[in-house]
Amino acid sequence: MKKEIESYCRDYMRFLAAAKTERRAYAEAVRLLEAKGFKRLEDMKSLKPGDRVWRGYHGKTLFAAVVGREPVTSGIRVVGGHTDAPRLDLKPKPLYEKGGLAYFDTHIYGGIKKYQWLVLPLALYGTVVKKNGKKVDIAIGDAAGDPVFMISDVLPHFGKEQLEKKAKDLVAAEDMDVVAGIGSVAEILKKKYGVEKDDLLSAELEIVPAGAPREVGLDRALIAAYGHDDRVCAYAGLHALIDLSKGQALSKTGAVVLCDKEEIGSVGASGMESSFFENTVAELIDRQAKSARDIDVRRALERSQMLSADVCAASDPHFPDADSIGNEAKLDGGPCAIKYTGAATKSGASDARAEFVAEIRRTMDDAKVEWQMGELGRAEKGGGGTISKFMARFGMDVLDFGTPLLNMHAPWEIASKHDCYHTMKAYRAFFAR
Ligand code: MN
Ligand code: MN
């Protein structure tokens, strides 16, 4: 078992290092899928049981499926995670100079504690689309010998006034700007990447922590990395689906969705609020039944089931005030099922029905998955949400089920190897039941 956990986590850490943004997670996932015989859905005229397909959207949101014996109209089993993570986006006109230094002006994406992002080595990733449609991919900060970027902070000697402030005011969002060099860096962008200053108007450039995932602790039982939320569940779902042996017949079609924009509310064309998922189910039915009637698509959606594959907060012994004592998720306790998210009054929660929770309990216990059940933090302390409510909208059963993390949304988050592995095992059991 120990060997399987180590080997799985090595692969996961490799994925994380390659997938620092949603676009890169998408590209890496497609590479893994195609290496294992998954074909582009658009290229398939019909579908038969056992077929392996994927469909992408805007290079960010991805759907992959192994076709089951029963038709898609009888419902599919979905593991849905997200591949975007909190970060700093470059503004459309990011370059400016101040006091002889060149800066990137940034805009926060997702929920962060701003102070955690100061004085850290940072990397720059993204895509610049020139007026003629030509794309230039940028990746600076993680390859050997690459420079990094950094947000500066005032020294302790002169920081007395700053330290009197509330933590949220230690640095203003508008001042979360990244040192990009001394003097004009526009020339370097032009020379080295062929990118003009105006090309940055049509670009998606992201500042993320530099550095590959690292093992933590003398026993190496933990992994520190940027973007565990939610690549730890996204990768687990992807791995579980890809790893189904070729001849393994699933009764229901098994699918993963790796979506974008979860951290800013699942909005936008590549977020789960869009029609991408419905459209993809219609595309599947169209290839099975030769025409996807509206009622068939609705039936398929309503009869489907989903594990909303997103991380949860592990109890931190140093911050017990954040926990719902007795219902807290424990680090190393296995993936955690969360019946409802939301805040103190369950507002915004999709709240899975007890019958579905019982089915999942049976599935996990039969497959010897080490899992736990918990709540998302102490009532009235805050709250959170996942993509579950956007899928529950179709009438399908949805349960939040994912890996517990320490320091969620920090530049470096911590997960336990045991939990990473059992998350994958849980999704595998869900597909195979
Ligand atoms: Mn998440
Ligand atoms: Mn999150």
XYZ file of C-alpha atoms and ligand atoms in Angstrom:
435
model
C 0.000 0.000 0.000
C 2.761 2.422 1.006
C 4.373 1.836 -2.403
C 1.118 2.578 -4.243
C 0.644 5.794 -2.272
C 4.198 6.939 -3.011
C 3.952 6.151 -6.689
C 0.568 7.890 -7.026
C 1.836 10.974 -5.185
C 4.968 11.185 -7.337
C 2.733 11.336 -10.428
C 0.476 13.879 -8.758
C 3.427 16.105 -7.808
C 4.661 15.953 -11.408
C 1.185 17.022 -12.591
C 1.106 19.917 -10.118
C 4.514 21.173 -11.212
C 3.355 21.192 -14.844
C -0.130 22.551 -14.179
C 0.387 25.908 -12.491
C -2.574 27.517 -14.275
C -5.962 26.316 -15.531
C -4.712 26.423 -19.137
C -1.665 24.354 -18.247
C -3.749 21.906 -16.189
C -5.998 21.491 -19.229
C -3.059 20.901 -21.584
C -1.455 18.399 -19.225
C -4.771 16.576 -18.687
C -5.365 16.303 -22.453
C -1.841 14.937 -22.861
C -2.489 12.266 -20.198
C -5.902 11.403 -21.687
C -4.644 11.057 -25.260
C -1.725 8.908 -24.124
C -4.323 6.469 -22.755
C -6.526 6.317 -25.827
C -9.072 9.060 -25.155
C -10.331 10.593 -28.404
C -11.728 14.027 -29.119
C -15.534 13.730 -28.940
C -15.917 15.952 -32.029
C -14.073 13.293 -34.058
C -16.454 10.474 -33.061
C -19.550 9.748 -35.170
C -21.042 7.240 -32.734
C -20.292 5.890 -29.283
C -20.211 2.354 -27.956
C -19.603 1.006 -24.434
C -15.954 1.315 -23.449
C -15.223 4.266 -25.769
C -12.992 6.920 -24.231
C -13.652 10.518 -25.177
C -12.863 14.081 -24.158
C -14.303 17.464 -24.983
C -12.699 20.788 -24.171
C -13.888 24.326 -23.922
C -11.781 27.455 -24.492
C -8.648 25.524 -23.523
C -9.661 25.784 -19.878
C -12.602 23.566 -18.999
C -12.421 19.883 -19.810
C -14.783 16.924 -19.858
C -13.637 13.308 -20.260
C -15.673 10.117 -20.152
C -15.556 6.355 -20.420
C -18.824 5.257 -22.041
C -20.853 2.785 -19.974
C -23.035 -0.174 -20.978
C -26.241 1.694 -20.210
C -27.137 4.644 -22.453
C -26.209 8.138 -21.317
C -29.932 8.898 -20.940
C -29.947 6.593 -17.890
C -27.604 9.062 -16.188
C -23.842 9.365 -15.820
C -21.511 9.396 -12.838
C -19.484 12.569 -12.677
C -16.489 13.576 -10.617
C -16.290 17.354 -10.905
C -13.309 19.398 -9.796
C -11.740 22.715 -10.721
C -8.276 23.618 -11.946
C -8.186 27.378 -11.334
C -6.526 28.525 -8.115
C -6.151 31.829 -6.259
C -3.442 34.002 -7.803
C -2.614 37.481 -9.078
C -3.616 38.335 -12.643
C -1.751 40.965 -14.632
C -3.949 43.930 -15.516
C -4.529 44.718 -19.217
C -1.953 47.514 -19.017
C 0.348 45.987 -16.404
C 3.659 47.721 -16.994
C 4.681 50.810 -15.071
C 7.804 52.290 -13.543
C 8.187 53.835 -10.111
C 11.359 55.006 -8.372
C 13.511 53.400 -11.046
C 11.890 49.971 -10.682
C 9.641 48.285 -13.236
C 6.425 46.721 -11.957
C 3.568 44.502 -13.084
C 0.248 45.934 -11.913
C -1.935 43.029 -10.714
C -5.532 42.186 -9.865
C -6.344 39.549 -7.231
C -8.107 36.389 -8.494
C -9.835 34.352 -5.788
C -9.814 34.575 -2.008
C -6.365 35.230 -0.560
C -4.806 36.639 2.593
C -2.814 39.376 0.861
C 0.115 39.424 3.303
C 0.914 35.773 2.527
C 1.946 36.759 -1.005
C 4.623 39.292 -0.005
C 8.349 38.498 -0.300
C 7.894 35.159 -2.058
C 9.583 33.995 -5.267
C 6.866 34.242 -7.905
C 6.510 32.892 -11.431
C 4.716 34.335 -14.454
C 2.612 32.101 -16.680
C 0.110 32.756 -19.387
C -0.871 33.356 -22.939
C -0.601 36.502 -25.026
C -2.839 36.617 -28.091
C -1.597 39.019 -30.734
C -3.971 41.003 -32.941
C -3.477 38.504 -35.768
C -4.562 35.642 -33.484
C -1.064 34.250 -32.983
C -0.566 32.951 -29.447
C 2.590 33.360 -27.399
C 2.912 31.192 -24.303
C 4.869 32.641 -21.410
C 6.405 30.572 -18.602
C 9.041 32.299 -16.476
C 10.149 31.324 -12.985
C 10.132 27.550 -12.721
C 12.680 26.291 -15.255
C 16.260 25.871 -14.031
C 18.078 29.190 -14.242
C 14.892 31.240 -14.686
C 14.531 34.544 -12.866
C 11.598 34.968 -10.470
C 9.474 37.953 -9.463
C 8.603 39.344 -6.038
C 6.331 41.713 -4.131
C 8.351 43.745 -1.642
C 7.484 44.609 1.968
C 8.730 47.271 4.339
C 11.562 46.261 6.700
C 10.723 45.623 10.390
C 12.832 48.624 11.451
C 10.472 51.009 9.667
C 7.370 48.862 9.804
C 6.083 49.817 13.269
C 3.118 51.744 11.906
C 2.285 49.007 9.404
C 2.270 46.365 12.148
C -0.337 48.317 14.104
C -2.779 47.845 11.218
C -5.256 45.029 10.837
C -3.764 42.116 8.877
C -6.132 42.760 5.956
C -4.757 46.309 5.694
C -1.036 45.444 5.854
C -0.929 45.913 2.120
C -3.582 47.389 -0.179
C -4.857 45.276 -3.077
C -3.707 48.011 -5.456
C -0.194 47.717 -4.044
C 0.098 43.971 -4.678
C 2.404 44.803 -7.563
C 5.263 42.660 -8.633
C 8.852 43.797 -9.181
C 9.541 43.004 -12.832
C 13.034 44.500 -13.205
C 14.963 47.722 -13.201
C 14.043 50.168 -15.914
C 12.148 49.200 -19.038
C 11.170 45.560 -19.287
C 8.958 46.213 -22.337
C 12.030 45.939 -24.559
C 12.883 42.515 -23.157
C 9.338 41.288 -23.762
C 9.615 42.442 -27.352
C 13.083 41.046 -27.976
C 12.704 37.733 -26.207
C 9.024 36.917 -26.787
C 8.055 39.123 -29.725
C 5.344 40.680 -27.560
C 4.535 44.385 -27.940
C 3.206 46.397 -25.007
C -0.202 46.607 -26.736
C -0.351 42.814 -27.104
C -0.727 42.647 -23.315
C -4.224 44.092 -23.801
C -5.302 40.661 -25.058
C -3.426 38.422 -22.666
C -4.061 36.209 -19.669
C -0.954 36.391 -17.528
C -0.922 34.979 -14.022
C 1.472 35.452 -11.124
C 1.760 32.257 -9.076
C 4.258 31.009 -6.481
C 7.518 29.786 -8.052
C 8.790 26.333 -7.175
C 7.807 22.699 -7.521
C 5.823 20.736 -4.893
C 7.905 19.578 -1.914
C 7.607 16.778 0.623
C 7.096 18.035 4.168
C 8.299 16.473 7.417
C 10.938 13.934 8.384
C 8.581 11.119 7.409
C 7.751 12.853 4.088
C 4.060 12.137 4.705
C 2.857 15.553 3.543
C 3.079 17.564 0.322
C 3.377 21.352 0.232
C 2.384 22.856 -3.096
C 0.673 25.722 -4.816
C -2.800 24.862 -6.124
C -3.757 21.677 -4.256
C -7.153 23.455 -4.264
C -8.394 21.978 -6.410
C -5.876 20.158 -8.554
C -5.600 17.477 -5.857
C -9.209 16.389 -6.510
C -9.143 17.226 -10.228
C -6.080 15.038 -10.725
C -7.516 12.263 -8.546
C -10.671 12.162 -10.699
C -8.676 12.273 -13.904
C -6.320 9.530 -12.738
C -9.205 7.333 -11.555
C -10.933 7.655 -14.947
C -7.819 7.173 -17.062
C -6.741 4.241 -14.944
C -9.918 2.209 -15.533
C -8.482 -0.760 -17.368
C -9.394 -0.801 -21.033
C -11.691 -3.766 -20.883
C -13.348 -2.706 -17.607
C -17.044 -2.336 -18.345
C -18.813 0.400 -16.425
C -22.569 0.144 -16.069
C -23.063 3.928 -16.163
C -20.866 6.282 -18.150
C -18.114 7.621 -15.889
C -16.971 11.193 -16.421
C -14.758 13.904 -15.009
C -15.191 17.634 -15.370
C -12.179 19.831 -14.723
C -13.615 23.318 -14.720
C -12.373 26.872 -14.521
C -13.547 29.965 -12.590
C -14.646 28.151 -9.407
C -12.599 30.499 -7.239
C -14.511 33.549 -8.466
C -18.005 32.043 -8.282
C -18.161 29.594 -11.223
C -19.270 32.387 -13.555
C -18.181 32.987 -17.150
C -18.208 30.805 -20.247
C -15.667 28.384 -18.759
C -17.280 28.279 -15.279
C -19.815 25.677 -14.141
C -22.663 28.167 -14.464
C -22.238 28.001 -18.240
C -24.043 25.468 -20.428
C -20.853 23.525 -21.197
C -21.864 20.476 -19.178
C -25.427 20.269 -20.548
C -24.130 20.774 -24.078
C -21.591 18.010 -23.619
C -24.244 15.578 -22.349
C -26.328 16.484 -25.420
C -23.303 15.797 -27.650
C -22.904 12.350 -26.043
C -26.588 11.478 -26.506
C -26.476 12.776 -30.081
C -23.802 10.182 -30.852
C -25.640 7.358 -29.081
C -29.230 7.971 -30.154
C -28.538 9.821 -33.417
C -30.542 12.768 -32.157
C -30.454 14.432 -28.759
C -34.017 15.352 -27.946
C -34.340 17.994 -25.262
C -36.259 15.602 -23.003
C -33.483 12.985 -23.279
C -30.858 15.522 -22.225
C -33.007 16.547 -19.242
C -33.522 12.914 -18.237
C -29.811 12.192 -18.488
C -28.994 15.181 -16.287
C -31.663 14.396 -13.712
C -30.606 10.744 -13.434
C -26.935 11.581 -13.060
C -24.934 11.589 -9.858
C -21.942 13.665 -8.943
C -19.182 13.753 -6.414
C -18.286 17.415 -6.234
C -14.548 16.922 -6.045
C -13.270 19.876 -4.095
C -10.993 20.262 -1.130
C -12.099 21.030 2.407
C -10.410 22.691 5.359
C -8.479 20.323 7.610
C -8.627 21.144 11.276
C -5.485 23.031 12.343
C -4.518 22.296 15.974
C -3.276 25.874 16.309
C -6.568 27.399 15.181
C -9.234 25.324 16.985
C -11.617 28.307 16.976
C -12.217 27.759 13.268
C -13.559 24.216 13.775
C -16.960 22.728 14.290
C -15.691 20.529 17.148
C -16.620 16.886 16.606
C -17.442 17.557 12.944
C -14.072 18.858 11.788
C -12.147 17.228 8.928
C -8.860 15.731 10.073
C -5.671 15.932 8.048
C -4.590 12.379 7.133
C -8.115 11.138 7.948
C -8.893 10.467 4.285
C -11.065 12.418 1.857
C -13.963 14.167 3.532
C -17.632 14.033 2.545
C -19.432 17.293 3.238
C -23.221 17.020 3.140
C -23.674 20.768 2.944
C -21.353 23.731 2.586
C -22.627 27.298 2.927
C -22.350 29.500 5.992
C -24.077 29.454 9.400
C -27.614 28.990 8.082
C -26.719 26.594 5.238
C -27.426 29.471 2.869
C -26.110 28.642 -0.581
C -25.674 24.932 0.200
C -27.018 22.199 -2.072
C -27.338 19.813 0.937
C -27.149 16.231 -0.386
C -30.091 13.989 0.490
C -29.541 11.286 3.101
C -30.381 8.488 0.629
C -27.500 9.508 -1.646
C -25.125 9.906 1.301
C -26.018 6.343 2.347
C -25.225 5.048 -1.165
C -21.839 6.742 -1.074
C -21.119 5.386 2.423
C -21.767 1.888 1.119
C -19.614 2.438 -1.984
C -16.668 3.776 0.005
C -16.801 1.170 2.743
C -17.150 -1.716 0.251
C -14.076 -0.450 -1.633
C -12.132 -0.030 1.656
C -11.637 3.681 1.089
C -10.413 5.452 4.234
C -12.723 8.454 4.329
C -14.422 10.744 6.833
C -17.434 12.997 7.127
C -17.252 16.589 8.281
C -18.506 20.142 8.181
C -16.910 23.201 6.681
C -15.830 25.129 9.756
C -17.498 26.505 12.850
C -20.910 28.099 12.371
C -20.821 31.899 12.011
C -17.057 31.845 11.346
C -17.483 32.128 7.616
C -18.309 29.609 4.937
C -17.621 28.506 1.448
C -19.079 26.942 -1.646
C -18.171 24.592 -4.454
C -19.599 23.726 -7.874
C -22.105 21.320 -6.274
C -25.056 23.725 -6.395
C -24.582 24.380 -10.114
C -24.888 20.675 -10.862
C -27.664 20.058 -8.338
C -29.644 22.605 -10.390
C -30.243 19.812 -12.958
C -31.939 17.692 -10.312
C -29.044 15.278 -9.929
C -27.701 13.976 -6.625
C -24.499 15.761 -5.624
C -22.229 15.271 -2.645
C -19.101 17.284 -1.859
C -16.255 14.841 -1.426
C -12.595 15.894 -1.418
C -9.187 16.132 0.176
C -8.635 18.029 3.441
C -5.947 20.734 3.316
C -3.994 22.803 5.794
C -3.523 26.484 4.827
C -6.115 26.337 2.075
C -5.739 29.258 -0.368
C -2.239 30.104 0.895
C 0.567 30.285 -1.695
C 1.674 26.883 -0.390
C -1.013 24.484 0.797
C -0.436 21.197 2.629
C -2.063 17.845 1.865
C -1.325 14.391 3.241
C -0.158 11.732 0.799
C -2.539 9.245 2.378
C -5.462 11.590 1.728
C -4.385 12.296 -1.871
C -4.287 8.569 -2.638
C -7.557 7.717 -0.930
C -9.278 10.575 -2.760
C -8.329 8.891 -6.038
C -9.443 5.533 -4.652
C -12.797 7.045 -3.656
C -13.460 8.374 -7.164
C -12.427 5.043 -8.667
C -14.934 3.275 -6.414
C -17.648 5.768 -7.428
C -17.093 5.036 -11.145
C -16.947 1.285 -10.656
C -19.974 0.796 -8.385
Mn -11.867 24.533 -4.380
Mn -10.859 27.323 -3.229
